[in-house]
mmCIF file of C-alpha atoms in Angstrom:
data_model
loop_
_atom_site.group_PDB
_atom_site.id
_atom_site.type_symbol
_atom_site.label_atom_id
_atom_site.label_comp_id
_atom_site.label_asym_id
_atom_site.label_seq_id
_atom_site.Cartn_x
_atom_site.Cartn_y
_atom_site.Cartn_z
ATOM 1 C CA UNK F 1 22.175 45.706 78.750
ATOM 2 C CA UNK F 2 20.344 43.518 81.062
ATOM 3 C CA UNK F 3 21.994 42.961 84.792
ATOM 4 C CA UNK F 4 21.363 39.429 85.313
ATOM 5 C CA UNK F 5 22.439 39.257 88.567
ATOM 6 C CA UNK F 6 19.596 41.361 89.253
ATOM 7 C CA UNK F 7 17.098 38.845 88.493
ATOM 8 C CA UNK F 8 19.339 35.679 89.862
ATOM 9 C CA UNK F 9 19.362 37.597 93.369
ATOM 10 C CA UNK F 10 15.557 38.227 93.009
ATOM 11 C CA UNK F 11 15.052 34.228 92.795
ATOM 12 C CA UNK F 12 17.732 33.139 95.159
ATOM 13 C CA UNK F 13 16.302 35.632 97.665
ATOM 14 C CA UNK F 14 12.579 34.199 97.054
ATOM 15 C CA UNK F 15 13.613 30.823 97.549
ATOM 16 C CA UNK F 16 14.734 31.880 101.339
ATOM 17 C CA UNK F 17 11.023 32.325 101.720
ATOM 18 C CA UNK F 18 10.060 28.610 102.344
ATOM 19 C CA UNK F 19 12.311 28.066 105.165
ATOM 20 C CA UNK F 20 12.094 31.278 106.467
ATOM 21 C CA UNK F 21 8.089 31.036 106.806
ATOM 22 C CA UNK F 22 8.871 27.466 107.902
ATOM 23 C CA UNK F 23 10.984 28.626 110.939
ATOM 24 C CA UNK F 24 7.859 30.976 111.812
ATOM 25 C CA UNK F 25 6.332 28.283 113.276
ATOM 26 C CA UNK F 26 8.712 27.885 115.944
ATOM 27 C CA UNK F 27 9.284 31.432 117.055
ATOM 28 C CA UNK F 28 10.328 32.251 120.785
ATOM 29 C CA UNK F 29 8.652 35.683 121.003
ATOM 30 C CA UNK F 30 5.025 34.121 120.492
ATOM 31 C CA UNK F 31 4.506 35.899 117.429
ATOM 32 C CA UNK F 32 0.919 34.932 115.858
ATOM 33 C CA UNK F 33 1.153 32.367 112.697
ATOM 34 C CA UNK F 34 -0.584 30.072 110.595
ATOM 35 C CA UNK F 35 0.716 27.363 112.060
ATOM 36 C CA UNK F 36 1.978 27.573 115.579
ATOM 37 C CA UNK F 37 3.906 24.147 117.472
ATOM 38 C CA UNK F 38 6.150 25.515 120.175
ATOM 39 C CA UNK F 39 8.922 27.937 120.709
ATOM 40 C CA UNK F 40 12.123 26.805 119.436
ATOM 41 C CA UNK F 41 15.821 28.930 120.093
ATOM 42 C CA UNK F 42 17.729 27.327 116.995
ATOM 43 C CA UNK F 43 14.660 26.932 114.715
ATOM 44 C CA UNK F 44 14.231 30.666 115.778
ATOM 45 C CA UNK F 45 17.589 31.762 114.872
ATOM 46 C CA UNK F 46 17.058 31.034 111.476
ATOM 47 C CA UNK F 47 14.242 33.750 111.629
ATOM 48 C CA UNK F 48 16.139 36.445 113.348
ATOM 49 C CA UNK F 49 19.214 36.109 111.057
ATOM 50 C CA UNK F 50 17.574 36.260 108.106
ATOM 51 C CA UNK F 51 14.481 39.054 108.948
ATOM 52 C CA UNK F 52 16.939 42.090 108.785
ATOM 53 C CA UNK F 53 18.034 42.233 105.155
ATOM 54 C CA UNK F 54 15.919 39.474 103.049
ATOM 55 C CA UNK F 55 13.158 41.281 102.423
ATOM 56 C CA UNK F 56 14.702 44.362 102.615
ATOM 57 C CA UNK F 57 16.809 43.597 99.854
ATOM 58 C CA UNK F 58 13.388 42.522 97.803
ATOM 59 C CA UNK F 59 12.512 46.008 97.907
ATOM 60 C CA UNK F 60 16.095 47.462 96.838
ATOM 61 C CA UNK F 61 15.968 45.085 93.289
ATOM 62 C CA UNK F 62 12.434 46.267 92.989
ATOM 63 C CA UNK F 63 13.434 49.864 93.346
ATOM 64 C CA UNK F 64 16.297 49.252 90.504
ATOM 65 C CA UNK F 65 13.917 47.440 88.423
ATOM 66 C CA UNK F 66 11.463 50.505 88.526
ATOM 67 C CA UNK F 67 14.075 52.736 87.114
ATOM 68 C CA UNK F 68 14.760 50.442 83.867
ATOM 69 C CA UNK F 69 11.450 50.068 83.277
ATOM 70 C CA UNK F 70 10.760 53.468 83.176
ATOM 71 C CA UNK F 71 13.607 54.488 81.131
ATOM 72 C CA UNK F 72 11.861 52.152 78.515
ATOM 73 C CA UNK F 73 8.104 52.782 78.927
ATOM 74 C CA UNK F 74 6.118 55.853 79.025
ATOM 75 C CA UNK F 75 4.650 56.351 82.518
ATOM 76 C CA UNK F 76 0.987 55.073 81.359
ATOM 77 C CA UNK F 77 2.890 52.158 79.989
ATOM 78 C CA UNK F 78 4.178 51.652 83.465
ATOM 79 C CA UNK F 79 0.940 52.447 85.442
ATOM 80 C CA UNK F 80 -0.427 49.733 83.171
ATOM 81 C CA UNK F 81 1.931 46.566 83.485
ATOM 82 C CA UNK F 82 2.478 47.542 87.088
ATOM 83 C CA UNK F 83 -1.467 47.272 87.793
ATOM 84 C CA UNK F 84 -1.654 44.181 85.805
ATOM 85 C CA UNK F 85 1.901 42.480 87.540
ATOM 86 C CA UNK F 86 0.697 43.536 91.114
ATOM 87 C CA UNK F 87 -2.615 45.071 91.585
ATOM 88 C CA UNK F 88 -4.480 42.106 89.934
ATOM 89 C CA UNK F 89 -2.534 39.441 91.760
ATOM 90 C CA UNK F 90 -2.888 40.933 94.832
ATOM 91 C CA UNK F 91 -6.711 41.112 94.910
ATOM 92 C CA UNK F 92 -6.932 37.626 93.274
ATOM 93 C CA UNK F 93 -4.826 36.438 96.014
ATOM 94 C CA UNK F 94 -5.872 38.315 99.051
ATOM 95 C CA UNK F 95 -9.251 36.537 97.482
ATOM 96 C CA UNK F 96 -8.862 32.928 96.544
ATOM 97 C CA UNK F 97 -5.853 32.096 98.231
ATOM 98 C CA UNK F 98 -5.937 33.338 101.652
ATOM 99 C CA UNK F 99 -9.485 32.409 102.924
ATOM 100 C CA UNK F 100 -7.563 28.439 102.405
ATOM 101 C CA UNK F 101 -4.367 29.595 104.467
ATOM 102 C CA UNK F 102 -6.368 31.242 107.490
ATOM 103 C CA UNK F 103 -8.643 28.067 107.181
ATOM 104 C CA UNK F 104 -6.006 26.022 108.138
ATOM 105 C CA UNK F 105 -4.678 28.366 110.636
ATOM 106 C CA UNK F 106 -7.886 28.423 112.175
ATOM 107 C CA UNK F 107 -8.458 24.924 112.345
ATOM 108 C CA UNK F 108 -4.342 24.138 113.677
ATOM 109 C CA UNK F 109 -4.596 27.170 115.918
ATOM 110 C CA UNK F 110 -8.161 27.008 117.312
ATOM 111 C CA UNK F 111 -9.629 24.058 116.671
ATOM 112 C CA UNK F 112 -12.059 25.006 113.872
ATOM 113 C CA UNK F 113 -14.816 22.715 112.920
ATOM 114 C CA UNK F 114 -17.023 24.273 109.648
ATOM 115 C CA UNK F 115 -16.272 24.140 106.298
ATOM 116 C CA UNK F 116 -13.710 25.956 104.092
ATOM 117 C CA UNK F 117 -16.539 27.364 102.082
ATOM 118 C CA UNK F 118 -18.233 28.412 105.291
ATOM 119 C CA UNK F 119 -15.316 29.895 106.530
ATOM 120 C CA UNK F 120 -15.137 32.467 103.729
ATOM 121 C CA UNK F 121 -17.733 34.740 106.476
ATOM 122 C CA UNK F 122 -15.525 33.826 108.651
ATOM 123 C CA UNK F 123 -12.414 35.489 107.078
ATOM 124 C CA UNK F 124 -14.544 38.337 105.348
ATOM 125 C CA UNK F 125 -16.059 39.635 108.279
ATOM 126 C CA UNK F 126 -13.160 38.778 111.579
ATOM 127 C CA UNK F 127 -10.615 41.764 111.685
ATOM 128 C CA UNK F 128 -7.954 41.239 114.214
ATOM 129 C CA UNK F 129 -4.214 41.831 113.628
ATOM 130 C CA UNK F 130 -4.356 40.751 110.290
ATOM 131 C CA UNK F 131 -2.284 37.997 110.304
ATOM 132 C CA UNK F 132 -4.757 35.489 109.439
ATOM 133 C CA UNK F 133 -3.062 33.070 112.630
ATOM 134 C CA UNK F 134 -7.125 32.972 114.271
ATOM 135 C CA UNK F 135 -8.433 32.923 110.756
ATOM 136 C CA UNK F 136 -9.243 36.333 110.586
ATOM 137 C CA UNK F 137 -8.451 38.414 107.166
ATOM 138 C CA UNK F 138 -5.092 38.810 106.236
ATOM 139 C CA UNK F 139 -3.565 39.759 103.014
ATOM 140 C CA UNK F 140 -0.691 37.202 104.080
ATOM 141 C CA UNK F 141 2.821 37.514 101.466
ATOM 142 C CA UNK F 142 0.518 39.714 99.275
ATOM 143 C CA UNK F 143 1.826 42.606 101.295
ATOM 144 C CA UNK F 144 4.450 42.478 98.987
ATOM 145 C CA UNK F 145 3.012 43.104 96.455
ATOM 146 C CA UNK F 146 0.654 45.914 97.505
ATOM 147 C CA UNK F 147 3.371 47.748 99.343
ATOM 148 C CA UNK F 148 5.211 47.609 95.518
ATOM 149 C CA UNK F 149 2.215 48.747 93.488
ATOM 150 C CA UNK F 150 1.573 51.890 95.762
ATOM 151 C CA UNK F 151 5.527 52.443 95.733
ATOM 152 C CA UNK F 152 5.197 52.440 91.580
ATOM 153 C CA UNK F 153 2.165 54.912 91.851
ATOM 154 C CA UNK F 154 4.757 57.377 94.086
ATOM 155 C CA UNK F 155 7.483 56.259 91.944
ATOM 156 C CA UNK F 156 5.163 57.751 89.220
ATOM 157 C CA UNK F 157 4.284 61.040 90.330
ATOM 158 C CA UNK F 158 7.549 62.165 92.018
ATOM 159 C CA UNK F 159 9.197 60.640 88.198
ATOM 160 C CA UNK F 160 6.757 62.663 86.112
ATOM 161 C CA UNK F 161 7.303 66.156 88.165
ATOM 162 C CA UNK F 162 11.033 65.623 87.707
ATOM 163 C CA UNK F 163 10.615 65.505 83.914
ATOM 164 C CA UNK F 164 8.474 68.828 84.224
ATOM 165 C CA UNK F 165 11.055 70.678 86.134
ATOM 166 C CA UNK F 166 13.935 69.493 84.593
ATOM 167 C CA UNK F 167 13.511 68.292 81.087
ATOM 168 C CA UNK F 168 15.718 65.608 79.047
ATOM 169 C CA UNK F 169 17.231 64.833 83.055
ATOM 170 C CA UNK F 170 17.234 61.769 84.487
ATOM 171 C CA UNK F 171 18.093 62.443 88.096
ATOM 172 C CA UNK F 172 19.923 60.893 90.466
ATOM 173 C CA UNK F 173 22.147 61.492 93.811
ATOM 174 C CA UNK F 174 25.895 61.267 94.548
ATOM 175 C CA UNK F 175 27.127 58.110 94.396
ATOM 176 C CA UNK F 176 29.149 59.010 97.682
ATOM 177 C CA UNK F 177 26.107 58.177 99.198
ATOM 178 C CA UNK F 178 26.321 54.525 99.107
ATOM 179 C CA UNK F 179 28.540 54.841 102.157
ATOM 180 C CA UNK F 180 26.039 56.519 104.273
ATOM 181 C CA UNK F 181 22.795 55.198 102.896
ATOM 182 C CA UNK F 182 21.969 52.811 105.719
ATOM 183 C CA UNK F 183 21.797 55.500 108.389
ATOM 184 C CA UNK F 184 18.440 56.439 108.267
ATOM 185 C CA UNK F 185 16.835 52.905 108.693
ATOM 186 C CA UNK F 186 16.418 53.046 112.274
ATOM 187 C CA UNK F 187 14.603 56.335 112.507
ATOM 188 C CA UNK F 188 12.168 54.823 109.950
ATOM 189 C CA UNK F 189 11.529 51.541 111.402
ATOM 190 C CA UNK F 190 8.714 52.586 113.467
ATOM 191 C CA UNK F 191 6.913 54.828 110.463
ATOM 192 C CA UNK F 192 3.663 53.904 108.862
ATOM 193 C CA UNK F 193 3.323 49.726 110.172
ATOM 194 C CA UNK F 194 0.643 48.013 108.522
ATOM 195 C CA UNK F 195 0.477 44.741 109.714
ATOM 196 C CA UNK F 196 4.351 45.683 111.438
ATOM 197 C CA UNK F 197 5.901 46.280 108.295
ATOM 198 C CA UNK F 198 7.054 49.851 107.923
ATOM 199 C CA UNK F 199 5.967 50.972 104.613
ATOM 200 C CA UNK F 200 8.442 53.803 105.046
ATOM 201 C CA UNK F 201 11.119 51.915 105.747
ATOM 202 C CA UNK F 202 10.586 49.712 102.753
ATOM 203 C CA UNK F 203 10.202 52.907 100.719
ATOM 204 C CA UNK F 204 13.396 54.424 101.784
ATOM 205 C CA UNK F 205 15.069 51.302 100.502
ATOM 206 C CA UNK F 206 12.603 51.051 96.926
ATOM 207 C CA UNK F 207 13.866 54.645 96.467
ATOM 208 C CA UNK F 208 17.711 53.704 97.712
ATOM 209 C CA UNK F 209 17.683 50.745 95.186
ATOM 210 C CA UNK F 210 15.917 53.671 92.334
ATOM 211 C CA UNK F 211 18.568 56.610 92.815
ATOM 212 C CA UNK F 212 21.644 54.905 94.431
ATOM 213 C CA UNK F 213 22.083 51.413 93.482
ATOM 214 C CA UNK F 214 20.829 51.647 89.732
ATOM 215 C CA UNK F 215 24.633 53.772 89.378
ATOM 216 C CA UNK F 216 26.753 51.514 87.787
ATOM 217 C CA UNK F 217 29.573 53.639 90.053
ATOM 218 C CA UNK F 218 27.390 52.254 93.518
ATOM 219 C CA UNK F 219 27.272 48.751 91.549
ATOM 220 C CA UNK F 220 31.011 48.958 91.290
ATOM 221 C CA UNK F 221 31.464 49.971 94.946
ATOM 222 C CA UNK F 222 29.220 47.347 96.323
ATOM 223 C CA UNK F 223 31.110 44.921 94.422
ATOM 224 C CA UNK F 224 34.391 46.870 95.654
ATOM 225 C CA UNK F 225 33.528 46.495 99.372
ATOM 226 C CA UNK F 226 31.731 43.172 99.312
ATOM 227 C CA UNK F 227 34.005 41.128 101.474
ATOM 228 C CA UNK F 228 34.269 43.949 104.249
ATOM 229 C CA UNK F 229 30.442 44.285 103.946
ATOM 230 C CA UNK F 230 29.816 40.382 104.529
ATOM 231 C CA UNK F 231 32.180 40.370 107.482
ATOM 232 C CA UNK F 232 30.691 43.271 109.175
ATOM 233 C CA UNK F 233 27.030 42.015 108.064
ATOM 234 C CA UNK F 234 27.783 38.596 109.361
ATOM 235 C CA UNK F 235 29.025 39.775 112.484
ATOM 236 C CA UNK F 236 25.815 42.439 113.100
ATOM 237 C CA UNK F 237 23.466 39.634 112.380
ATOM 238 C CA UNK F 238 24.971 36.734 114.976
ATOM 239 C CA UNK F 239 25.028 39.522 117.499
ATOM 240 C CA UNK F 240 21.093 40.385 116.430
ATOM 241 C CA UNK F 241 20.651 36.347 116.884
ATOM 242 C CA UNK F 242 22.501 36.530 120.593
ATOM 243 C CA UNK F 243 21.294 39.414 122.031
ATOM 244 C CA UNK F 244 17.489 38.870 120.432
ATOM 245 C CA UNK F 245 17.455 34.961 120.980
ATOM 246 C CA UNK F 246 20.280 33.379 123.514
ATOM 247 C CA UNK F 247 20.264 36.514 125.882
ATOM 248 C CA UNK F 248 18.417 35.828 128.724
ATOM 249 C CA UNK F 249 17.780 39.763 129.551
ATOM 250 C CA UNK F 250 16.813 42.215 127.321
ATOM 251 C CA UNK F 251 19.563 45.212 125.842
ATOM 252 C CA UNK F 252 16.713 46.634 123.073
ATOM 253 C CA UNK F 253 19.588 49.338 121.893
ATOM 254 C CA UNK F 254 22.462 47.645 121.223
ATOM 255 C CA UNK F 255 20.064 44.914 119.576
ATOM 256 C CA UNK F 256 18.182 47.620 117.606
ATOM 257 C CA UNK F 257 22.452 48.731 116.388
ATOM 258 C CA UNK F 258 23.044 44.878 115.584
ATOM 259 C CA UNK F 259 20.419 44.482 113.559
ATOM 260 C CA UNK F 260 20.448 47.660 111.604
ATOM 261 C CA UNK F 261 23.931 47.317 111.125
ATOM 262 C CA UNK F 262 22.946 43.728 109.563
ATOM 263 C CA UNK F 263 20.192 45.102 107.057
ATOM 264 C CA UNK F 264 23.032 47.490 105.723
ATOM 265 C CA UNK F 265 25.686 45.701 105.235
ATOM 266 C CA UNK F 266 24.477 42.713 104.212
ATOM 267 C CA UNK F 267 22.415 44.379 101.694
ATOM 268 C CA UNK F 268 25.308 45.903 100.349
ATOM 269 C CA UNK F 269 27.944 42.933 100.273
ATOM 270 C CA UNK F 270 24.712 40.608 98.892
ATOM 271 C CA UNK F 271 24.420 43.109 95.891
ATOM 272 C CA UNK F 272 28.083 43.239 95.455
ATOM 273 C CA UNK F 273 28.898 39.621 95.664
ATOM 274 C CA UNK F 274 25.929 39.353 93.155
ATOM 275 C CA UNK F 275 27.470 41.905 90.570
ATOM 276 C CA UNK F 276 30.414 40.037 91.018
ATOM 277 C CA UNK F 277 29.548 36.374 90.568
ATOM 278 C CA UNK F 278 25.935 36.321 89.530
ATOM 279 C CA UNK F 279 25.832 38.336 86.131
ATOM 280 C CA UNK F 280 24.860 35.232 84.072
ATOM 281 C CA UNK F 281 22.186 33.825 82.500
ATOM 282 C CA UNK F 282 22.513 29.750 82.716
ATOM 283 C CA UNK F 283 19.747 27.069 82.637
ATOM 284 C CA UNK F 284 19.527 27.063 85.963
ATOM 285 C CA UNK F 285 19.089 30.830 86.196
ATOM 286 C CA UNK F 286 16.642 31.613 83.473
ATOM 287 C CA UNK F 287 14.430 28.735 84.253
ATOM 288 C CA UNK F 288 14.220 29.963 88.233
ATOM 289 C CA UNK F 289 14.274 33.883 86.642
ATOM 290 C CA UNK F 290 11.377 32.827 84.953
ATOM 291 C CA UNK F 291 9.181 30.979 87.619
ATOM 292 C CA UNK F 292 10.189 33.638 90.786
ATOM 293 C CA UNK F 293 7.347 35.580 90.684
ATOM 294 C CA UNK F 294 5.034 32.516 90.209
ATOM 295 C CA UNK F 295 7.006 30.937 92.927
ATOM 296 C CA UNK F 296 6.489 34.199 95.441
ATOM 297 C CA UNK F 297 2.629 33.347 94.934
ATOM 298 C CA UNK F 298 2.299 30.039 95.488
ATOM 299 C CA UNK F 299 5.143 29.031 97.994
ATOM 300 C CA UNK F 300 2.965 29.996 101.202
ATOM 301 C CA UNK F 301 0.361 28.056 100.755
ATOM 302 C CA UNK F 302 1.877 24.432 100.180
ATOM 303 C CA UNK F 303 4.474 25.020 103.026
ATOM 304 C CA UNK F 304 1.189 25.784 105.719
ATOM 305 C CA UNK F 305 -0.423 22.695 103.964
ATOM 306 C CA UNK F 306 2.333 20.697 104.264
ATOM 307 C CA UNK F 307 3.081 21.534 107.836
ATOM 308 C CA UNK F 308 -0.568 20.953 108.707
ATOM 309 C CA UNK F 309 -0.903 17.303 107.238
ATOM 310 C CA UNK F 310 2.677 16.656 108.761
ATOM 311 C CA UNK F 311 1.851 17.320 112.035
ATOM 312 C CA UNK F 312 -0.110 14.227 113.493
ATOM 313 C CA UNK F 313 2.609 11.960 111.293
ATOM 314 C CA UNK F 314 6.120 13.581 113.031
ATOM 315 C CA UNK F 315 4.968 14.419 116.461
ATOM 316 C CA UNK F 316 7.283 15.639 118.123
ATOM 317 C CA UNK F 317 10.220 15.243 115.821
ATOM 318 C CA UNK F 318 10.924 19.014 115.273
ATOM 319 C CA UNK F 319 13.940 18.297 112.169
ATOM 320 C CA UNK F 320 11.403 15.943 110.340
ATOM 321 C CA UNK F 321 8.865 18.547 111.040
ATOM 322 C CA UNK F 322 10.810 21.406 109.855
ATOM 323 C CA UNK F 323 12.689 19.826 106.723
ATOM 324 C CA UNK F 324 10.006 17.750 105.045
ATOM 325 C CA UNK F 325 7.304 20.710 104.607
ATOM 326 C CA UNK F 326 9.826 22.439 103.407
ATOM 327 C CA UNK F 327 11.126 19.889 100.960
ATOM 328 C CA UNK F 328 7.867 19.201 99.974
ATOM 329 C CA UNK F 329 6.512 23.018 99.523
ATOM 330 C CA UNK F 330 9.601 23.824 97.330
ATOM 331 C CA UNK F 331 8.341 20.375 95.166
ATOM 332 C CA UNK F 332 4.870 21.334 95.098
ATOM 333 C CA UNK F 333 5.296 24.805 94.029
ATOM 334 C CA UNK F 334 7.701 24.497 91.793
ATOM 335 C CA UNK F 335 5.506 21.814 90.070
ATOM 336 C CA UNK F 336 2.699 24.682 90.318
ATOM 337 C CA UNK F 337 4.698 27.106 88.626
ATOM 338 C CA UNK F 338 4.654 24.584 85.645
ATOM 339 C CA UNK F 339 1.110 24.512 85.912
ATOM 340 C CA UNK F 340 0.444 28.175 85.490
ATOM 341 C CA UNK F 341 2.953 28.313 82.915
ATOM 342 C CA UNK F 342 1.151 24.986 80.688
ATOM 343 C CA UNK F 343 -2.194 27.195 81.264
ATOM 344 C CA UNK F 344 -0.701 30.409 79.804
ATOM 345 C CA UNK F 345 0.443 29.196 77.040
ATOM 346 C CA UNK F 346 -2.721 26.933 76.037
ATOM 347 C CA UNK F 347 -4.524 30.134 76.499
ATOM 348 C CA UNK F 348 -2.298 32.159 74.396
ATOM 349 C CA UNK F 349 -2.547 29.800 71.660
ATOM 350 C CA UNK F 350 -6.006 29.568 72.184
ATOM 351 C CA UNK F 351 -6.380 33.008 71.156
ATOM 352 C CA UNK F 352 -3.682 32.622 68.064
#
């Protein structure tokens, strides 16, 4: 049986991205982006309250979404849709898509004068920090997806020499665990960054969401403990906004505990409150359910585009500046998503 709320907390969660990319623009610690205008404490907050868990919990329904699909594939079945869902997008991306986004960067950031077609040297041949802010190369939200195909290749191997050793078994740990599974995160924080994303971090959590929260029993506890998990969640993150934001001095471990304590439990009260009231397939949800992954793709690119052609109109009106990019980029790429969709299925009939 299908978990719907699986795939309605994959969309709702991928919607966050627009004005949580939007927000980046205003961030206090001078962290590089596209599009840079000043440092902002509230806009900011938004950020810091949302950075612990949302992607975090990406990579948790990924991980559970591995295990179904390889209970009903064969693993070169698997290896196959997972190269064509990730791998390909990811190059085509990386390729077409973010030579335009660190184009405008450049030209916001540094005053860039050539060409977008002559900028393509420009992004093929400048690496910096990779974030594509001085129009350098940068994979941009592509990460994403390359972090998840070399996950499915591990997910692969460690899958297939479990079915050698133990045949007919499809393994799993105690359920018990769901109590304790947060513990680890802040020893792995720090562990292979690309780009500062810890790729074992995110792994730890792909492989949490495979073994642990897959268990209908961990489902059922999440859902159990949601309300205690929200309020202790809730709590972490406004003390990861206060001490990392408001706080005029720094206290690194007690913000370090907040905002651990944030990506655990609001990963777990966000899946339970999803097993509880999301496990439904409406209009709403199977048109978005539909259109995420599309969505993921495109949303970046209208929102810097958008923010660029906005700035000389709003000045300095930050709310204008904020909310009507990010009006417009969830219009835009939603309309986009249509587009792709009107194009794959001319093409499929094509071919009928």
């Amino acid at each position: 049986m299908r978990k719907y709320y699986i795939d309605n907390l994959r969309w709702l969660t991928i919607l966050l991205l627009i004005p949580y990319h939007a927000a980046m623009a205003w961030n206090v610690w001078e962290e590089p982006n596209y599009i840079y205008y000043e440092g902002s404490q509230v806009i900011s907050s938004i950020v810091v309250f949302l950075s612990p868990y949302f992607m975090p919990l990406m990579f948790l329904i990924a991980g559970i979404s591995a295990r179904s699909a390889l209970q009903k594939r064969t693993i070169g079945q698997y290896i196959l849709e997972r190269s064509r869902k990730l791998l390909v997008p990811f190059l085509s991306g990386t390729m077409l898509i973010m030579p335009l986004m660190t184009y405008i960067a450049d030209r916001f950031n540094y005053g860039y004068q050539g060409g977008l077609l002559q900028h393509y040297t420009v992004f093929f041949t400048r690496f910096t920090d990779l974030t594509g802010s001085d129009g350098g190369f940068s994979v941009g939200q592509f990460w994403f997806l390359l972090y998840l195909f070399v996950m499915s290749l591990i997910t692969v191997g460690i899958v297939s020499l479990q079915r050698k050793i133990i045949p007919g078994k499809d393994a799993g740990i105690p359920a018990a665990l769901f109590f304790f599974w947060g513990l680890p995160l802040p020893f792995l924080s720090g562990l292979l960054l690309v780009g500062g994303k810890s790729f074992a971090e995110y792994t730890y959590i792909f492989f949490a969401g495979y073994y642990l929260f897959s268990k209908k029993e961990v489902a059922d506890r999440a859902e159990q403990y949601k309300w205690i998990s929200l309020c202790i969640g809730l709590m972490a993150s406004v003390c990861n906004v206060y001490l990392f934001i408001w706080l005029d001095s720094q206290h690194a471990l007690p913000n370090m505990a907040a905002k651990y304590v944030s990506e655990w439990f609001m990963i777990n009260s966000l899946f339970g409150i999803g097993k509880r009231y999301l496990d439904f397939r409406g209009k709403v949800s199977k048109y978005m359910s539909q259109r995420s992954y599309t969505f993921y793709i495109f949303h970046f690119i209208w929102l810097i585009l958008f923010q660029y052609l906005l700035s000389d109109i709003c000045g300095s009106n930050t709310v204008l500046l904020y909310v009507l990019p990010v009006l417009l980029a969830y219009g835009a790429t939603l309309a986009c998503c249509e587009l792709c969709i009107m194009v794959s299925s001319f093409v499929l009939h094509q071919e009928i």
